């Protein structure tokens, strides 16, 4: 063990809580995780986000040591734990199905790990009391999991990791089994907890709202690779590729296929994209966020204009997602809740392209964005044919360089 | 960088292998080793002791020219062809599936003989068919003095007696499996049938029967395997008589090995049995491996009640039956209840006869008929059976056998369950290279006829100086109970959420810590099933008891057989019946107390064959 836990030079891992370098996990010949390097800072809340099968849970299990990596290295708190047992890594883990031991009381569930670690008896009680108070579990300590509601069970599961005073807490879709209301409640509670405790948390989810609200940084994963690792704000405004663009946002971004001719985009709508980095004659995808589309008189001054027929209206109170069609292309917009639209109506969309790149790179008003399709698999090959690699870019190269 | 492989993981893996050692040893030494030993020695002219003196196929030539063997094969074929248990079991299951009242009561009645030992069944049937007191006597005294029905002394009818006894004991098993299959069929099929207006019998014949093909395949394999092994029943009911008319292969093997001490001949015959079983099992296994679903498997979960993934299908063993409740007593309902009552009478009568006979004095038995209730109730036969019935010259009663059986059952049950639970745990949560191979061998081993392995086991037990003792028999029961109990626990553990195991590992539970403190407490229901299965199974065992123990440590079933079939003195039928009831009391009590858990155990034990 001593050999496996050899400390790394301090300089390299200073301030880094968890570091993963090229973990490879092979099921037979299939490699699930590719080349991947991920450093999680101390006290950071990192969210691994992706569709099912993207490798996010596998990566989490790798960090936990439940599925030992076949190659690569994992450091936690400056120690190489690649081959260490889960219980020796200084981690706690919360599962989607709570995974409470049904035959033990809440107290028993919380103390099981401590007992296994041979913590003295008189130390266990105060630790349980302290952890229980963090999530208001004191009245439930003597109950068994079967007598708890879903939200309470998940609180116990979270507390079970707190009581062990671990450096890193891992969450595997902890809120997915709860109903919408509880999920929102527990989400806030989790964020408050993180702000109070300040320990490192790694959180796996497929829900981008959870990811955006909780994370210090989000890693969007696909096919075992990280597509983009950035703050929620950056991911929303400066997505690295088409996949990220289509993944984040609700409803997701409209991706309109078309052609770029000089500075004019031709597709389901026409747009002047002067001021972007790309010009020339090539195929391109125009990405427009539904919430950036304006309608009505107030928007009359905006330069880009398109007419669309309303198909389906989904009133949600505060705002109203509307499914429209630009010619044959589906196009979603999100209107204010006060706007009245009916199915069949023709709606005039108006948009404003962002400010020219030359003025400011960190723009605030990115209504219109061209995305590149380079190294991007989501775009069906039939759409682009052989020209897939000659597409225009979404962002200046500098953004990708930061990844 | 540490690239050499995870050291701790290796250690844990080593622990898993260590924990699975009993399974590996059983698979390799007993199931493969002993079978091969017997097959090899079947080509020798071994007498006692076995020698490697090869004579080629001489033993087989002799075997196939021995009338006794040919008769036994013929009987087996007859028995197999006439094995109506499948039809009767299906019929019973369909009757029980009609949303009837007292379903639990009928089910209990139909299944209870399965809890009894073949020896008990044999003794009871022998009594009912007794020409001087039983059926023939009753019909004659009713006025038909020319009536003759004496299957036990009529070579052409004796197979019918075996068959009736076999159905009495075994049809319940088929019923359980078929009923589980019926209840597993999507309720929407029945809704569709009602919407389309198809008659119920047509639905059963053309739709349900087609959907149940795999279930029937399972039943046929199980029944065949049981028939090939048929031994205890013949010993207790007919002792291959009259003449050799009811000889069966298993008895042939036993007689040649231990009676005539012609081991080579016995080996050849048992090898033939092995070949027959393999011919049935291998195609079935290949068929099954292709499609992983298993009727029994769903019955084997740790937690029976909550299986959310099957919420649309009906619960297997309880809950509403398929058809809408009939409001009035229609002709159809009368037929259903009538049928069930007839079957119930068939199943209950032997029990009635047993109890009544055991309460009568000998004079009353001689003048009355066996179905008449006891007039002068006396408990003397019970006392005598317990404390002074004779086997040969030893007149200590059954009590000695009872305590021997207790001394065998308790350690054998505890040991076999402990070993098998650890096996199941290692198989599910700590898979190591080859673990599935060993498990497959183990399951195959459950089907190998015991006759193939008994002789080498005698030699092994003698080498480790356990031959003849209670502990030797305990060891044998642990070995032969392992396949089914391991399967039970393996399926149970693999139905638990894997996150639980992961959480326990993060919490630092070691190999044994997770097993003892997380998994075992969660699998208490399956533990109960295993206990029931093992206690009744070991209690009812006859073959191993006869072979591996000396007379002073014979278990109760063996002693019962000796008492009943002892030829000295006057036959005291009331004492015999009391002894039979005493022997059946333990499994019957367990059966009536445990109810549904026992049914689950049987469905699991079905694989044991």
mmCIF file with all atom_site columns, N, CA and C in Angstrom, chain B residues 182-206:
data_model
loop_
_atom_site.group_PDB
_atom_site.id
_atom_site.type_symbol
_atom_site.label_atom_id
_atom_site.label_alt_id
_atom_site.label_comp_id
_atom_site.label_asym_id
_atom_site.label_entity_id
_atom_site.label_seq_id
_atom_site.pdbx_PDB_ins_code
_atom_site.Cartn_x
_atom_site.Cartn_y
_atom_site.Cartn_z
_atom_site.occupancy
_atom_site.B_iso_or_equiv
_atom_site.pdbx_formal_charge
_atom_site.auth_seq_id
_atom_site.auth_comp_id
_atom_site.auth_asym_id
_atom_site.auth_atom_id
_atom_site.pdbx_PDB_model_num
ATOM 1  N N  . UNK B 1 182 ? -48.470 -19.722 -15.144 1.00 0.00 ? 182 UNK B N  1
ATOM 2  C CA . UNK B 1 182 ? -49.770 -19.139 -15.512 1.00 0.00 ? 182 UNK B CA 1
ATOM 3  C C  . UNK B 1 182 ? -49.899 -17.732 -14.935 1.00 0.00 ? 182 UNK B C  1
ATOM 4  N N  . UNK B 1 183 ? -49.476 -17.589 -13.701 1.00 0.00 ? 183 UNK B N  1
ATOM 5  C CA . UNK B 1 183 ? -49.616 -16.280 -13.071 1.00 0.00 ? 183 UNK B CA 1
ATOM 6  C C  . UNK B 1 183 ? -48.628 -15.282 -13.659 1.00 0.00 ? 183 UNK B C  1
ATOM 7  N N  . UNK B 1 184 ? -47.619 -15.786 -14.308 1.00 0.00 ? 184 UNK B N  1
ATOM 8  C CA . UNK B 1 184 ? -46.647 -14.885 -14.914 1.00 0.00 ? 184 UNK B CA 1
ATOM 9  C C  . UNK B 1 184 ? -47.106 -14.338 -16.254 1.00 0.00 ? 184 UNK B C  1
ATOM 10 N N  . UNK B 1 185 ? -48.155 -14.932 -16.805 1.00 0.00 ? 185 UNK B N  1
ATOM 11 C CA . UNK B 1 185 ? -48.642 -14.466 -18.105 1.00 0.00 ? 185 UNK B CA 1
ATOM 12 C C  . UNK B 1 185 ? -49.333 -13.119 -17.931 1.00 0.00 ? 185 UNK B C  1
ATOM 13 N N  . UNK B 1 186 ? -49.045 -12.231 -18.825 1.00 0.00 ? 186 UNK B N  1
ATOM 14 C CA . UNK B 1 186 ? -49.566 -10.875 -18.746 1.00 0.00 ? 186 UNK B CA 1
ATOM 15 C C  . UNK B 1 186 ? -51.095 -10.877 -18.670 1.00 0.00 ? 186 UNK B C  1
ATOM 16 N N  . UNK B 1 187 ? -51.605 -10.117 -17.744 1.00 0.00 ? 187 UNK B N  1
ATOM 17 C CA . UNK B 1 187 ? -53.048 -10.085 -17.558 1.00 0.00 ? 187 UNK B CA 1
ATOM 18 C C  . UNK B 1 187 ? -53.760 -9.548  -18.793 1.00 0.00 ? 187 UNK B C  1
ATOM 19 N N  . UNK B 1 188 ? -53.036 -8.764  -19.588 1.00 0.00 ? 188 UNK B N  1
ATOM 20 C CA . UNK B 1 188 ? -53.668 -8.196  -20.777 1.00 0.00 ? 188 UNK B CA 1
ATOM 21 C C  . UNK B 1 188 ? -54.131 -9.270  -21.744 1.00 0.00 ? 188 UNK B C  1
ATOM 22 N N  . UNK B 1 189 ? -53.454 -10.427 -21.725 1.00 0.00 ? 189 UNK B N  1
ATOM 23 C CA . UNK B 1 189 ? -53.895 -11.527 -22.584 1.00 0.00 ? 189 UNK B CA 1
ATOM 24 C C  . UNK B 1 189 ? -55.332 -11.906 -22.238 1.00 0.00 ? 189 UNK B C  1
ATOM 25 N N  . UNK B 1 190 ? -55.590 -11.935 -20.916 1.00 0.00 ? 190 UNK B N  1
ATOM 26 C CA . UNK B 1 190 ? -56.940 -12.318 -20.492 1.00 0.00 ? 190 UNK B CA 1
ATOM 27 C C  . UNK B 1 190 ? -57.953 -11.236 -20.802 1.00 0.00 ? 190 UNK B C  1
ATOM 28 N N  . UNK B 1 191 ? -57.509 -10.005 -20.691 1.00 0.00 ? 191 UNK B N  1
ATOM 29 C CA . UNK B 1 191 ? -58.414 -8.914  -21.061 1.00 0.00 ? 191 UNK B CA 1
ATOM 30 C C  . UNK B 1 191 ? -58.740 -9.007  -22.543 1.00 0.00 ? 191 UNK B C  1
ATOM 31 N N  . UNK B 1 192 ? -57.714 -9.228  -23.352 1.00 0.00 ? 192 UNK B N  1
ATOM 32 C CA . UNK B 1 192 ? -57.910 -9.307  -24.800 1.00 0.00 ? 192 UNK B CA 1
ATOM 33 C C  . UNK B 1 192 ? -58.873 -10.443 -25.134 1.00 0.00 ? 192 UNK B C  1
ATOM 34 N N  . UNK B 1 193 ? -58.716 -11.577 -24.424 1.00 0.00 ? 193 UNK B N  1
ATOM 35 C CA . UNK B 1 193 ? -59.578 -12.720 -24.693 1.00 0.00 ? 193 UNK B CA 1
ATOM 36 C C  . UNK B 1 193 ? -61.033 -12.353 -24.407 1.00 0.00 ? 193 UNK B C  1
ATOM 37 N N  . UNK B 1 194 ? -61.252 -11.613 -23.330 1.00 0.00 ? 194 UNK B N  1
ATOM 38 C CA . UNK B 1 194 ? -62.630 -11.270 -22.990 1.00 0.00 ? 194 UNK B CA 1
ATOM 39 C C  . UNK B 1 194 ? -63.199 -10.280 -23.993 1.00 0.00 ? 194 UNK B C  1
ATOM 40 N N  . UNK B 1 195 ? -62.361 -9.344  -24.437 1.00 0.00 ? 195 UNK B N  1
ATOM 41 C CA . UNK B 1 195 ? -62.830 -8.388  -25.440 1.00 0.00 ? 195 UNK B CA 1
ATOM 42 C C  . UNK B 1 195 ? -63.166 -9.109  -26.737 1.00 0.00 ? 195 UNK B C  1
ATOM 43 N N  . UNK B 1 196 ? -62.307 -10.056 -27.120 1.00 0.00 ? 196 UNK B N  1
ATOM 44 C CA . UNK B 1 196 ? -62.515 -10.763 -28.386 1.00 0.00 ? 196 UNK B CA 1
ATOM 45 C C  . UNK B 1 196 ? -63.544 -11.874 -28.260 1.00 0.00 ? 196 UNK B C  1
ATOM 46 N N  . UNK B 1 197 ? -63.936 -12.215 -27.044 1.00 0.00 ? 197 UNK B N  1
ATOM 47 C CA . UNK B 1 197 ? -64.954 -13.236 -26.855 1.00 0.00 ? 197 UNK B CA 1
ATOM 48 C C  . UNK B 1 197 ? -64.498 -14.652 -27.174 1.00 0.00 ? 197 UNK B C  1
ATOM 49 N N  . UNK B 1 198 ? -63.265 -14.971 -26.833 1.00 0.00 ? 198 UNK B N  1
ATOM 50 C CA . UNK B 1 198 ? -62.784 -16.341 -27.060 1.00 0.00 ? 198 UNK B CA 1
ATOM 51 C C  . UNK B 1 198 ? -63.098 -17.171 -25.815 1.00 0.00 ? 198 UNK B C  1
ATOM 52 N N  . UNK B 1 199 ? -63.600 -18.404 -25.962 1.00 0.00 ? 199 UNK B N  1
ATOM 53 C CA . UNK B 1 199 ? -63.888 -19.227 -24.789 1.00 0.00 ? 199 UNK B CA 1
ATOM 54 C C  . UNK B 1 199 ? -62.607 -19.515 -23.999 1.00 0.00 ? 199 UNK B C  1
ATOM 55 N N  . UNK B 1 200 ? -62.763 -19.675 -22.698 1.00 0.00 ? 200 UNK B N  1
ATOM 56 C CA . UNK B 1 200 ? -61.599 -19.859 -21.833 1.00 0.00 ? 200 UNK B CA 1
ATOM 57 C C  . UNK B 1 200 ? -60.789 -21.089 -22.211 1.00 0.00 ? 200 UNK B C  1
ATOM 58 N N  . UNK B 1 201 ? -61.487 -22.202 -22.504 1.00 0.00 ? 201 UNK B N  1
ATOM 59 C CA . UNK B 1 201 ? -60.724 -23.428 -22.787 1.00 0.00 ? 201 UNK B CA 1
ATOM 60 C C  . UNK B 1 201 ? -59.898 -23.265 -24.045 1.00 0.00 ? 201 UNK B C  1
ATOM 61 N N  . UNK B 1 202 ? -60.436 -22.496 -25.012 1.00 0.00 ? 202 UNK B N  1
ATOM 62 C CA . UNK B 1 202 ? -59.654 -22.263 -26.238 1.00 0.00 ? 202 UNK B CA 1
ATOM 63 C C  . UNK B 1 202 ? -58.429 -21.410 -25.933 1.00 0.00 ? 202 UNK B C  1
ATOM 64 N N  . UNK B 1 203 ? -58.626 -20.441 -25.063 1.00 0.00 ? 203 UNK B N  1
ATOM 65 C CA . UNK B 1 203 ? -57.490 -19.597 -24.689 1.00 0.00 ? 203 UNK B CA 1
ATOM 66 C C  . UNK B 1 203 ? -56.395 -20.440 -24.062 1.00 0.00 ? 203 UNK B C  1
ATOM 67 N N  . UNK B 1 204 ? -56.809 -21.330 -23.140 1.00 0.00 ? 204 UNK B N  1
ATOM 68 C CA . UNK B 1 204 ? -55.815 -22.174 -22.510 1.00 0.00 ? 204 UNK B CA 1
ATOM 69 C C  . UNK B 1 204 ? -55.098 -23.049 -23.526 1.00 0.00 ? 204 UNK B C  1
ATOM 70 N N  . UNK B 1 205 ? -55.889 -23.608 -24.447 1.00 0.00 ? 205 UNK B N  1
ATOM 71 C CA . UNK B 1 205 ? -55.330 -24.602 -25.365 1.00 0.00 ? 205 UNK B CA 1
ATOM 72 C C  . UNK B 1 205 ? -54.445 -23.956 -26.423 1.00 0.00 ? 205 UNK B C  1
ATOM 73 N N  . UNK B 1 206 ? -54.913 -22.835 -26.977 1.00 0.00 ? 206 UNK B N  1
ATOM 74 C CA . UNK B 1 206 ? -54.205 -22.299 -28.144 1.00 0.00 ? 206 UNK B CA 1
ATOM 75 C C  . UNK B 1 206 ? -53.290 -21.129 -27.821 1.00 0.00 ? 206 UNK B C  1
#
